[in-house]
Amino acid sequence: MPMPLAVLVSGGGSNLQSILDKIDAGLIDAEVRVVLSNKADAYGLTRARNKNIPAIALPHTAFATRQAFDAEMVRLIHEHGVDAQTGAIALAGFMRMLTPEFLRAFAHRVVNIHPALLPSFPGTHGAADADSYGVRLAGCSVHFVDEIMDHGPVIIQAAVPALPGEGGEALAARILKLEHCIYPQALAWLAKGRLKVQDRHVLVDAAAPAYCGSAALPCLASPGLEPGFQPA
Ligand code: GRF
């Protein structure tokens, strides 16, 4: 059975789209059962509806507490057939911290994409912060989610050169293209049961060596990206 997946978004949902596209291409053995957003106008919801995937707006402002909001998300996710045994939750630009109760309901099955090389530049402006700092390598990370923001065990990271003076927006756009490669790759591994967590270390079964990207998008990914997931 394909891995049942719930995707949580707050905005444009380009990462969601990259996941849907790789599922359609037969590269991720998963099925997106539901897309949830805390923002009713998130374009990610439209992307889901375009593919006849249940898409639910759940404004967090309608809930008295963070716990009540998360409890309703857990209920809806379960209702759509996603549980901790066989399923997973992918945060794709979801701009809310999850409660311990939510994380307990889906223990070790929640993953996130972050636009920086963690543990550098956690928080909401990872790429812009890296640009302001003046780093020469920037990038993105897919990690398991724990109770601390942008902190859980790292599954894959990919780096791009950061160019002096290019500005946070240009750097973020290049990183985003790479996010669209590494997030589907990580989910493909998760769906196939190829990830094992040992303390803070994530072991990828039969991982490829770190990979250098194309001329259009020079990058280094570790573990390497498998065919179908590499930048065009
Ligand atoms: C991405 O940069 C992601 O890393 C961050 O939020 C952004 C979401 O973009 N967490 P999108 O909604 O997937 O287009």
PDB file of C-alpha atoms and ligand atoms in Angstrom:
ATOM      1  CA  MET A   1       0.000   0.000   0.000  1.00  0.00           C
ATOM      2  CA  PRO A   2       1.340   3.480  -0.793  1.00  0.00           C
ATOM      3  CA  MET A   3       2.281   5.407   2.358  1.00  0.00           C
ATOM      4  CA  PRO A   4      -0.668   7.610   3.401  1.00  0.00           C
ATOM      5  CA  LEU A   5       0.579  11.170   3.639  1.00  0.00           C
ATOM      6  CA  ALA A   6      -0.884  14.361   5.108  1.00  0.00           C
ATOM      7  CA  VAL A   7       0.709  17.620   3.960  1.00  0.00           C
ATOM      8  CA  LEU A   8       0.454  20.796   6.049  1.00  0.00           C
ATOM      9  CA  VAL A   9       0.902  24.132   4.278  1.00  0.00           C
ATOM     10  CA  SER A  10       0.488  27.824   5.033  1.00  0.00           C
ATOM     11  CA  GLY A  11       1.319  29.369   1.671  1.00  0.00           C
ATOM     12  CA  GLY A  12       2.094  28.793  -1.975  1.00  0.00           C
ATOM     13  CA  GLY A  13       2.674  25.087  -1.685  1.00  0.00           C
ATOM     14  CA  SER A  14       5.407  24.743  -4.297  1.00  0.00           C
ATOM     15  CA  ASN A  15       6.966  21.996  -2.168  1.00  0.00           C
ATOM     16  CA  LEU A  16       3.594  20.247  -2.040  1.00  0.00           C
ATOM     17  CA  GLN A  17       3.501  20.470  -5.835  1.00  0.00           C
ATOM     18  CA  SER A  18       6.952  18.914  -6.132  1.00  0.00           C
ATOM     19  CA  ILE A  19       5.802  16.018  -3.953  1.00  0.00           C
ATOM     20  CA  LEU A  20       2.614  15.521  -5.982  1.00  0.00           C
ATOM     21  CA  ASP A  21       4.602  15.590  -9.233  1.00  0.00           C
ATOM     22  CA  LYS A  22       7.064  12.932  -8.047  1.00  0.00           C
ATOM     23  CA  ILE A  23       4.210  10.756  -6.796  1.00  0.00           C
ATOM     24  CA  ASP A  24       2.612  11.065 -10.256  1.00  0.00           C
ATOM     25  CA  ALA A  25       5.952  10.143 -11.828  1.00  0.00           C
ATOM     26  CA  GLY A  26       5.967   6.943  -9.766  1.00  0.00           C
ATOM     27  CA  LEU A  27       9.027   8.019  -7.779  1.00  0.00           C
ATOM     28  CA  ILE A  28       7.435   8.213  -4.319  1.00  0.00           C
ATOM     29  CA  ASP A  29       5.355   5.280  -3.113  1.00  0.00           C
ATOM     30  CA  ALA A  30       2.893   7.493  -1.265  1.00  0.00           C
ATOM     31  CA  GLU A  31      -0.582   8.932  -1.572  1.00  0.00           C
ATOM     32  CA  VAL A  32      -1.488  12.412  -0.329  1.00  0.00           C
ATOM     33  CA  ARG A  33      -4.713  11.777   1.576  1.00  0.00           C
ATOM     34  CA  VAL A  34      -5.301  15.301   2.839  1.00  0.00           C
ATOM     35  CA  VAL A  35      -3.810  18.788   2.686  1.00  0.00           C
ATOM     36  CA  LEU A  36      -4.432  21.070   5.667  1.00  0.00           C
ATOM     37  CA  SER A  37      -3.743  24.778   5.932  1.00  0.00           C
ATOM     38  CA  ASN A  38      -4.033  27.222   8.802  1.00  0.00           C
ATOM     39  CA  LYS A  39      -4.532  29.932   6.139  1.00  0.00           C
ATOM     40  CA  ALA A  40      -7.771  29.768   4.173  1.00  0.00           C
ATOM     41  CA  ASP A  41      -6.263  31.574   1.160  1.00  0.00           C
ATOM     42  CA  ALA A  42      -3.147  29.390   0.890  1.00  0.00           C
ATOM     43  CA  TYR A  43      -2.558  28.516  -2.758  1.00  0.00           C
ATOM     44  CA  GLY A  44      -1.405  25.085  -1.593  1.00  0.00           C
ATOM     45  CA  LEU A  45      -5.079  24.244  -0.966  1.00  0.00           C
ATOM     46  CA  THR A  46      -5.879  25.064  -4.608  1.00  0.00           C
ATOM     47  CA  ARG A  47      -3.027  22.840  -5.776  1.00  0.00           C
ATOM     48  CA  ALA A  48      -4.575  19.953  -3.796  1.00  0.00           C
ATOM     49  CA  ARG A  49      -8.097  20.639  -5.051  1.00  0.00           C
ATOM     50  CA  ASN A  50      -6.795  20.697  -8.640  1.00  0.00           C
ATOM     51  CA  LYS A  51      -5.858  17.071  -8.086  1.00  0.00           C
ATOM     52  CA  ASN A  52      -9.054  16.136  -6.248  1.00  0.00           C
ATOM     53  CA  ILE A  53      -7.212  15.740  -2.970  1.00  0.00           C
ATOM     54  CA  PRO A  54      -9.206  16.714   0.126  1.00  0.00           C
ATOM     55  CA  ALA A  55      -8.030  20.215   1.086  1.00  0.00           C
ATOM     56  CA  ILE A  56      -9.111  21.693   4.395  1.00  0.00           C
ATOM     57  CA  ALA A  57      -8.685  25.239   5.667  1.00  0.00           C
ATOM     58  CA  LEU A  58      -8.407  25.294   9.437  1.00  0.00           C
ATOM     59  CA  PRO A  59      -7.714  28.869  10.596  1.00  0.00           C
ATOM     60  CA  HIS A  60      -5.771  28.656  13.846  1.00  0.00           C
ATOM     61  CA  THR A  61      -7.364  31.928  14.933  1.00  0.00           C
ATOM     62  CA  ALA A  62     -10.661  30.083  15.377  1.00  0.00           C
ATOM     63  CA  PHE A  63      -9.207  28.028  18.236  1.00  0.00           C
ATOM     64  CA  ALA A  64      -8.778  29.199  21.822  1.00  0.00           C
ATOM     65  CA  THR A  65      -5.528  27.303  22.357  1.00  0.00           C
ATOM     66  CA  ARG A  66      -2.688  25.784  20.359  1.00  0.00           C
ATOM     67  CA  GLN A  67      -3.657  22.417  21.888  1.00  0.00           C
ATOM     68  CA  ALA A  68      -7.247  22.683  20.620  1.00  0.00           C
ATOM     69  CA  PHE A  69      -6.033  23.575  17.110  1.00  0.00           C
ATOM     70  CA  ASP A  70      -3.589  20.677  17.011  1.00  0.00           C
ATOM     71  CA  ALA A  71      -6.171  18.243  18.410  1.00  0.00           C
ATOM     72  CA  GLU A  72      -8.492  19.103  15.534  1.00  0.00           C
ATOM     73  CA  MET A  73      -5.663  18.599  13.040  1.00  0.00           C
ATOM     74  CA  VAL A  74      -4.904  15.180  14.547  1.00  0.00           C
ATOM     75  CA  ARG A  75      -8.593  14.255  14.290  1.00  0.00           C
ATOM     76  CA  LEU A  76      -8.820  15.315  10.637  1.00  0.00           C
ATOM     77  CA  ILE A  77      -5.577  13.582   9.696  1.00  0.00           C
ATOM     78  CA  HIS A  78      -6.724  10.325  11.331  1.00  0.00           C
ATOM     79  CA  GLU A  79     -10.114  10.686   9.638  1.00  0.00           C
ATOM     80  CA  HIS A  80      -8.313  10.686   6.281  1.00  0.00           C
ATOM     81  CA  GLY A  81      -6.514   7.434   6.999  1.00  0.00           C
ATOM     82  CA  VAL A  82      -3.103   8.748   8.049  1.00  0.00           C
ATOM     83  CA  ASP A  83      -1.717   7.272  11.260  1.00  0.00           C
ATOM     84  CA  ALA A  84       1.665   6.863  12.947  1.00  0.00           C
ATOM     85  CA  GLN A  85       1.957   3.176  11.993  1.00  0.00           C
ATOM     86  CA  THR A  86       1.840   3.425   8.204  1.00  0.00           C
ATOM     87  CA  GLY A  87       1.540   7.111   7.411  1.00  0.00           C
ATOM     88  CA  ALA A  88       3.513  10.326   7.648  1.00  0.00           C
ATOM     89  CA  ILE A  89       3.034  14.075   7.935  1.00  0.00           C
ATOM     90  CA  ALA A  90       4.997  16.440   5.693  1.00  0.00           C
ATOM     91  CA  LEU A  91       5.246  20.083   6.746  1.00  0.00           C
ATOM     92  CA  ALA A  92       5.625  22.098   3.552  1.00  0.00           C
ATOM     93  CA  GLY A  93       5.874  25.755   4.455  1.00  0.00           C
ATOM     94  CA  PHE A  94       3.643  25.267   7.489  1.00  0.00           C
ATOM     95  CA  MET A  95       4.310  28.286   9.698  1.00  0.00           C
ATOM     96  CA  ARG A  96       3.120  26.979  13.070  1.00  0.00           C
ATOM     97  CA  MET A  97       4.936  25.171  15.856  1.00  0.00           C
ATOM     98  CA  LEU A  98       3.383  21.791  16.635  1.00  0.00           C
ATOM     99  CA  THR A  99       2.457  20.825  20.185  1.00  0.00           C
ATOM    100  CA  PRO A 100       4.000  17.832  21.987  1.00  0.00           C
ATOM    101  CA  GLU A 101       0.518  16.238  21.817  1.00  0.00           C
ATOM    102  CA  PHE A 102       0.531  16.408  17.997  1.00  0.00           C
ATOM    103  CA  LEU A 103       4.076  15.031  17.820  1.00  0.00           C
ATOM    104  CA  ARG A 104       3.168  12.180  20.180  1.00  0.00           C
ATOM    105  CA  ALA A 105       0.209  11.261  17.948  1.00  0.00           C
ATOM    106  CA  PHE A 106       2.580  10.867  14.979  1.00  0.00           C
ATOM    107  CA  ALA A 107       5.798   9.951  16.765  1.00  0.00           C
ATOM    108  CA  HIS A 108       8.841   9.860  14.427  1.00  0.00           C
ATOM    109  CA  ARG A 109       6.593  10.343  11.398  1.00  0.00           C
ATOM    110  CA  VAL A 110       6.630  14.129  10.964  1.00  0.00           C
ATOM    111  CA  VAL A 111       9.138  15.718   8.575  1.00  0.00           C
ATOM    112  CA  ASN A 112       9.896  19.306   7.600  1.00  0.00           C
ATOM    113  CA  ILE A 113      11.824  21.230   4.953  1.00  0.00           C
ATOM    114  CA  HIS A 114      13.881  24.239   6.014  1.00  0.00           C
ATOM    115  CA  PRO A 115      15.626  26.706   3.663  1.00  0.00           C
ATOM    116  CA  ALA A 116      19.007  26.700   5.429  1.00  0.00           C
ATOM    117  CA  LEU A 117      21.763  24.306   6.393  1.00  0.00           C
ATOM    118  CA  LEU A 118      20.684  23.478   9.948  1.00  0.00           C
ATOM    119  CA  PRO A 119      21.604  24.120  12.673  1.00  0.00           C
ATOM    120  CA  SER A 120      22.493  27.444  11.046  1.00  0.00           C
ATOM    121  CA  PHE A 121      19.691  29.923  10.519  1.00  0.00           C
ATOM    122  CA  PRO A 122      16.594  28.287  12.033  1.00  0.00           C
ATOM    123  CA  GLY A 123      13.372  30.296  12.045  1.00  0.00           C
ATOM    124  CA  THR A 124      11.186  31.913   9.452  1.00  0.00           C
ATOM    125  CA  HIS A 125      13.828  33.676   7.297  1.00  0.00           C
ATOM    126  CA  GLY A 126      16.509  31.021   6.895  1.00  0.00           C
ATOM    127  CA  ALA A 127      17.672  31.949   3.385  1.00  0.00           C
ATOM    128  CA  ALA A 128      17.578  35.723   3.965  1.00  0.00           C
ATOM    129  CA  ASP A 129      19.452  35.324   7.263  1.00  0.00           C
ATOM    130  CA  ALA A 130      22.145  33.271   5.511  1.00  0.00           C
ATOM    131  CA  ASP A 131      22.474  35.967   2.839  1.00  0.00           C
ATOM    132  CA  SER A 132      22.752  38.765   5.423  1.00  0.00           C
ATOM    133  CA  TYR A 133      25.379  36.804   7.321  1.00  0.00           C
ATOM    134  CA  GLY A 134      27.464  36.512   4.182  1.00  0.00           C
ATOM    135  CA  VAL A 135      27.876  32.737   4.076  1.00  0.00           C
ATOM    136  CA  ARG A 136      29.453  31.279   0.927  1.00  0.00           C
ATOM    137  CA  LEU A 137      27.481  28.029   1.091  1.00  0.00           C
ATOM    138  CA  ALA A 138      23.758  28.089   1.740  1.00  0.00           C
ATOM    139  CA  GLY A 139      21.138  25.408   1.227  1.00  0.00           C
ATOM    140  CA  CYS A 140      18.262  23.436   2.648  1.00  0.00           C
ATOM    141  CA  SER A 141      17.589  20.592   5.059  1.00  0.00           C
ATOM    142  CA  VAL A 142      14.903  17.945   5.427  1.00  0.00           C
ATOM    143  CA  HIS A 143      14.605  16.752   9.006  1.00  0.00           C
ATOM    144  CA  PHE A 144      12.387  14.847  11.376  1.00  0.00           C
ATOM    145  CA  VAL A 145      10.404  17.205  13.586  1.00  0.00           C
ATOM    146  CA  ASP A 146      10.804  17.345  17.338  1.00  0.00           C
ATOM    147  CA  GLU A 147       9.569  19.809  19.937  1.00  0.00           C
ATOM    148  CA  ILE A 148      12.259  22.396  19.191  1.00  0.00           C
ATOM    149  CA  MET A 149      11.978  24.577  16.092  1.00  0.00           C
ATOM    150  CA  ASP A 150      14.016  23.331  13.089  1.00  0.00           C
ATOM    151  CA  HIS A 151      15.924  20.943  15.324  1.00  0.00           C
ATOM    152  CA  GLY A 152      15.116  17.240  14.754  1.00  0.00           C
ATOM    153  CA  PRO A 153      17.472  14.669  13.122  1.00  0.00           C
ATOM    154  CA  VAL A 154      18.572  15.654   9.603  1.00  0.00           C
ATOM    155  CA  ILE A 155      17.661  13.310   6.714  1.00  0.00           C
ATOM    156  CA  ILE A 156      19.281  15.142   3.794  1.00  0.00           C
ATOM    157  CA  GLN A 157      20.921  18.489   3.165  1.00  0.00           C
ATOM    158  CA  ALA A 158      21.850  20.163  -0.100  1.00  0.00           C
ATOM    159  CA  ALA A 159      24.120  23.147  -0.517  1.00  0.00           C
ATOM    160  CA  VAL A 160      24.353  25.854  -3.159  1.00  0.00           C
ATOM    161  CA  PRO A 161      27.000  28.558  -3.534  1.00  0.00           C
ATOM    162  CA  ALA A 162      25.845  31.883  -2.101  1.00  0.00           C
ATOM    163  CA  LEU A 163      26.926  34.825  -4.210  1.00  0.00           C
ATOM    164  CA  PRO A 164      28.024  38.064  -2.523  1.00  0.00           C
ATOM    165  CA  GLY A 165      25.461  40.778  -3.068  1.00  0.00           C
ATOM    166  CA  GLU A 166      22.838  38.616  -4.746  1.00  0.00           C
ATOM    167  CA  GLY A 167      20.317  39.359  -1.997  1.00  0.00           C
ATOM    168  CA  GLY A 168      18.117  37.114   0.117  1.00  0.00           C
ATOM    169  CA  GLU A 169      15.397  36.771  -2.480  1.00  0.00           C
ATOM    170  CA  ALA A 170      17.642  35.492  -5.253  1.00  0.00           C
ATOM    171  CA  LEU A 171      19.306  33.055  -2.883  1.00  0.00           C
ATOM    172  CA  ALA A 172      15.952  31.860  -1.512  1.00  0.00           C
ATOM    173  CA  ALA A 173      14.692  31.226  -5.061  1.00  0.00           C
ATOM    174  CA  ARG A 174      17.697  29.035  -5.872  1.00  0.00           C
ATOM    175  CA  ILE A 175      17.357  27.185  -2.581  1.00  0.00           C
ATOM    176  CA  LEU A 176      13.655  26.625  -3.253  1.00  0.00           C
ATOM    177  CA  LYS A 177      14.495  24.832  -6.516  1.00  0.00           C
ATOM    178  CA  LEU A 178      16.707  22.514  -4.531  1.00  0.00           C
ATOM    179  CA  GLU A 179      14.030  22.002  -1.870  1.00  0.00           C
ATOM    180  CA  HIS A 180      11.896  20.625  -4.701  1.00  0.00           C
ATOM    181  CA  CYS A 181      14.564  17.941  -5.258  1.00  0.00           C
ATOM    182  CA  ILE A 182      15.488  16.943  -1.718  1.00  0.00           C
ATOM    183  CA  TYR A 183      12.021  16.888  -0.124  1.00  0.00           C
ATOM    184  CA  PRO A 184      10.527  14.382  -2.577  1.00  0.00           C
ATOM    185  CA  GLN A 185      13.752  12.353  -2.318  1.00  0.00           C
ATOM    186  CA  ALA A 186      13.502  12.187   1.483  1.00  0.00           C
ATOM    187  CA  LEU A 187       9.826  11.197   1.300  1.00  0.00           C
ATOM    188  CA  ALA A 188      10.648   8.487  -1.230  1.00  0.00           C
ATOM    189  CA  TRP A 189      13.108   7.029   1.280  1.00  0.00           C
ATOM    190  CA  LEU A 190      10.610   7.327   4.132  1.00  0.00           C
ATOM    191  CA  ALA A 191       7.861   5.649   2.095  1.00  0.00           C
ATOM    192  CA  LYS A 192      10.156   2.720   1.329  1.00  0.00           C
ATOM    193  CA  GLY A 193      11.217   2.305   4.966  1.00  0.00           C
ATOM    194  CA  ARG A 194      14.806   3.222   4.109  1.00  0.00           C
ATOM    195  CA  LEU A 195      15.338   5.621   7.035  1.00  0.00           C
ATOM    196  CA  LYS A 196      16.541   4.597  10.459  1.00  0.00           C
ATOM    197  CA  VAL A 197      17.125   7.097  13.259  1.00  0.00           C
ATOM    198  CA  GLN A 198      19.960   6.418  15.712  1.00  0.00           C
ATOM    199  CA  ASP A 199      20.010   9.234  18.251  1.00  0.00           C
ATOM    200  CA  ARG A 200      20.587  12.306  16.075  1.00  0.00           C
ATOM    201  CA  HIS A 201      21.843  10.356  13.080  1.00  0.00           C
ATOM    202  CA  VAL A 202      19.557   9.322  10.244  1.00  0.00           C
ATOM    203  CA  LEU A 203      20.829   6.325   8.322  1.00  0.00           C
ATOM    204  CA  VAL A 204      19.642   6.032   4.725  1.00  0.00           C
ATOM    205  CA  ASP A 205      19.640   2.470   3.483  1.00  0.00           C
ATOM    206  CA  ALA A 206      21.818   2.180   0.340  1.00  0.00           C
ATOM    207  CA  ALA A 207      22.527   5.917   0.265  1.00  0.00           C
ATOM    208  CA  ALA A 208      24.215   7.315  -2.826  1.00  0.00           C
ATOM    209  CA  PRO A 209      27.423   9.316  -2.421  1.00  0.00           C
ATOM    210  CA  ALA A 210      27.098  13.099  -2.163  1.00  0.00           C
ATOM    211  CA  TYR A 211      26.140  14.478  -5.544  1.00  0.00           C
ATOM    212  CA  CYS A 212      27.186  17.518  -7.576  1.00  0.00           C
ATOM    213  CA  GLY A 213      24.293  19.169  -9.450  1.00  0.00           C
ATOM    214  CA  SER A 214      23.809  20.441 -12.972  1.00  0.00           C
ATOM    215  CA  ALA A 215      25.282  23.527 -14.635  1.00  0.00           C
ATOM    216  CA  ALA A 216      21.914  25.249 -14.197  1.00  0.00           C
ATOM    217  CA  LEU A 217      21.866  24.542 -10.470  1.00  0.00           C
ATOM    218  CA  PRO A 218      25.298  23.763  -9.052  1.00  0.00           C
ATOM    219  CA  CYS A 219      24.813  21.992  -5.739  1.00  0.00           C
ATOM    220  CA  LEU A 220      26.042  19.347  -3.380  1.00  0.00           C
ATOM    221  CA  ALA A 221      23.534  16.958  -1.811  1.00  0.00           C
ATOM    222  CA  SER A 222      24.285  14.503   0.967  1.00  0.00           C
ATOM    223  CA  PRO A 223      23.248  11.701   0.819  1.00  0.00           C
ATOM    224  CA  GLY A 224      23.194  11.881  -2.970  1.00  0.00           C
ATOM    225  CA  LEU A 225      20.025  12.403  -4.962  1.00  0.00           C
ATOM    226  CA  GLU A 226      18.892   9.333  -6.884  1.00  0.00           C
ATOM    227  CA  PRO A 227      17.894   9.418 -10.580  1.00  0.00           C
ATOM    228  CA  GLY A 228      14.638  11.305 -11.034  1.00  0.00           C
ATOM    229  CA  PHE A 229      15.255  13.565  -8.051  1.00  0.00           C
ATOM    230  CA  GLN A 230      18.296  15.475  -9.341  1.00  0.00           C
ATOM    231  CA  PRO A 231      17.991  19.093 -10.506  1.00  0.00           C
ATOM    232  CA  ALA A 232      17.318  19.477 -14.225  1.00  0.00           C
TER     233      ALA A 232
HETATM  234  C1  GRF B   1       9.988  26.996   1.744  1.00  0.00           C
HETATM  235  O1  GRF B   1      11.126  27.794   1.565  1.00  0.00           O
HETATM  236  C2  GRF B   1      10.182  26.105   2.953  1.00  0.00           C
HETATM  237  O2  GRF B   1      11.497  25.692   3.109  1.00  0.00           O
HETATM  238  C3  GRF B   1       9.786  27.019   4.078  1.00  0.00           C
HETATM  239  O3  GRF B   1       8.698  27.746   3.569  1.00  0.00           O
HETATM  240  C4  GRF B   1       8.776  27.814   2.153  1.00  0.00           C
HETATM  241  C5  GRF B   1       7.499  27.250   1.613  1.00  0.00           C
HETATM  242  O4  GRF B   1       7.381  27.374   0.234  1.00  0.00           O
HETATM  243  N1  GRF B   1       9.550  26.260   5.270  1.00  0.00           N
HETATM  244  P1  GRF B   1       6.157  26.663  -0.528  1.00  0.00           P
HETATM  245  O5  GRF B   1       4.886  27.061   0.182  1.00  0.00           O
HETATM  246  O6  GRF B   1       6.394  25.186  -0.491  1.00  0.00           O
HETATM  247  O7  GRF B   1       6.210  27.234  -1.922  1.00  0.00           O
END
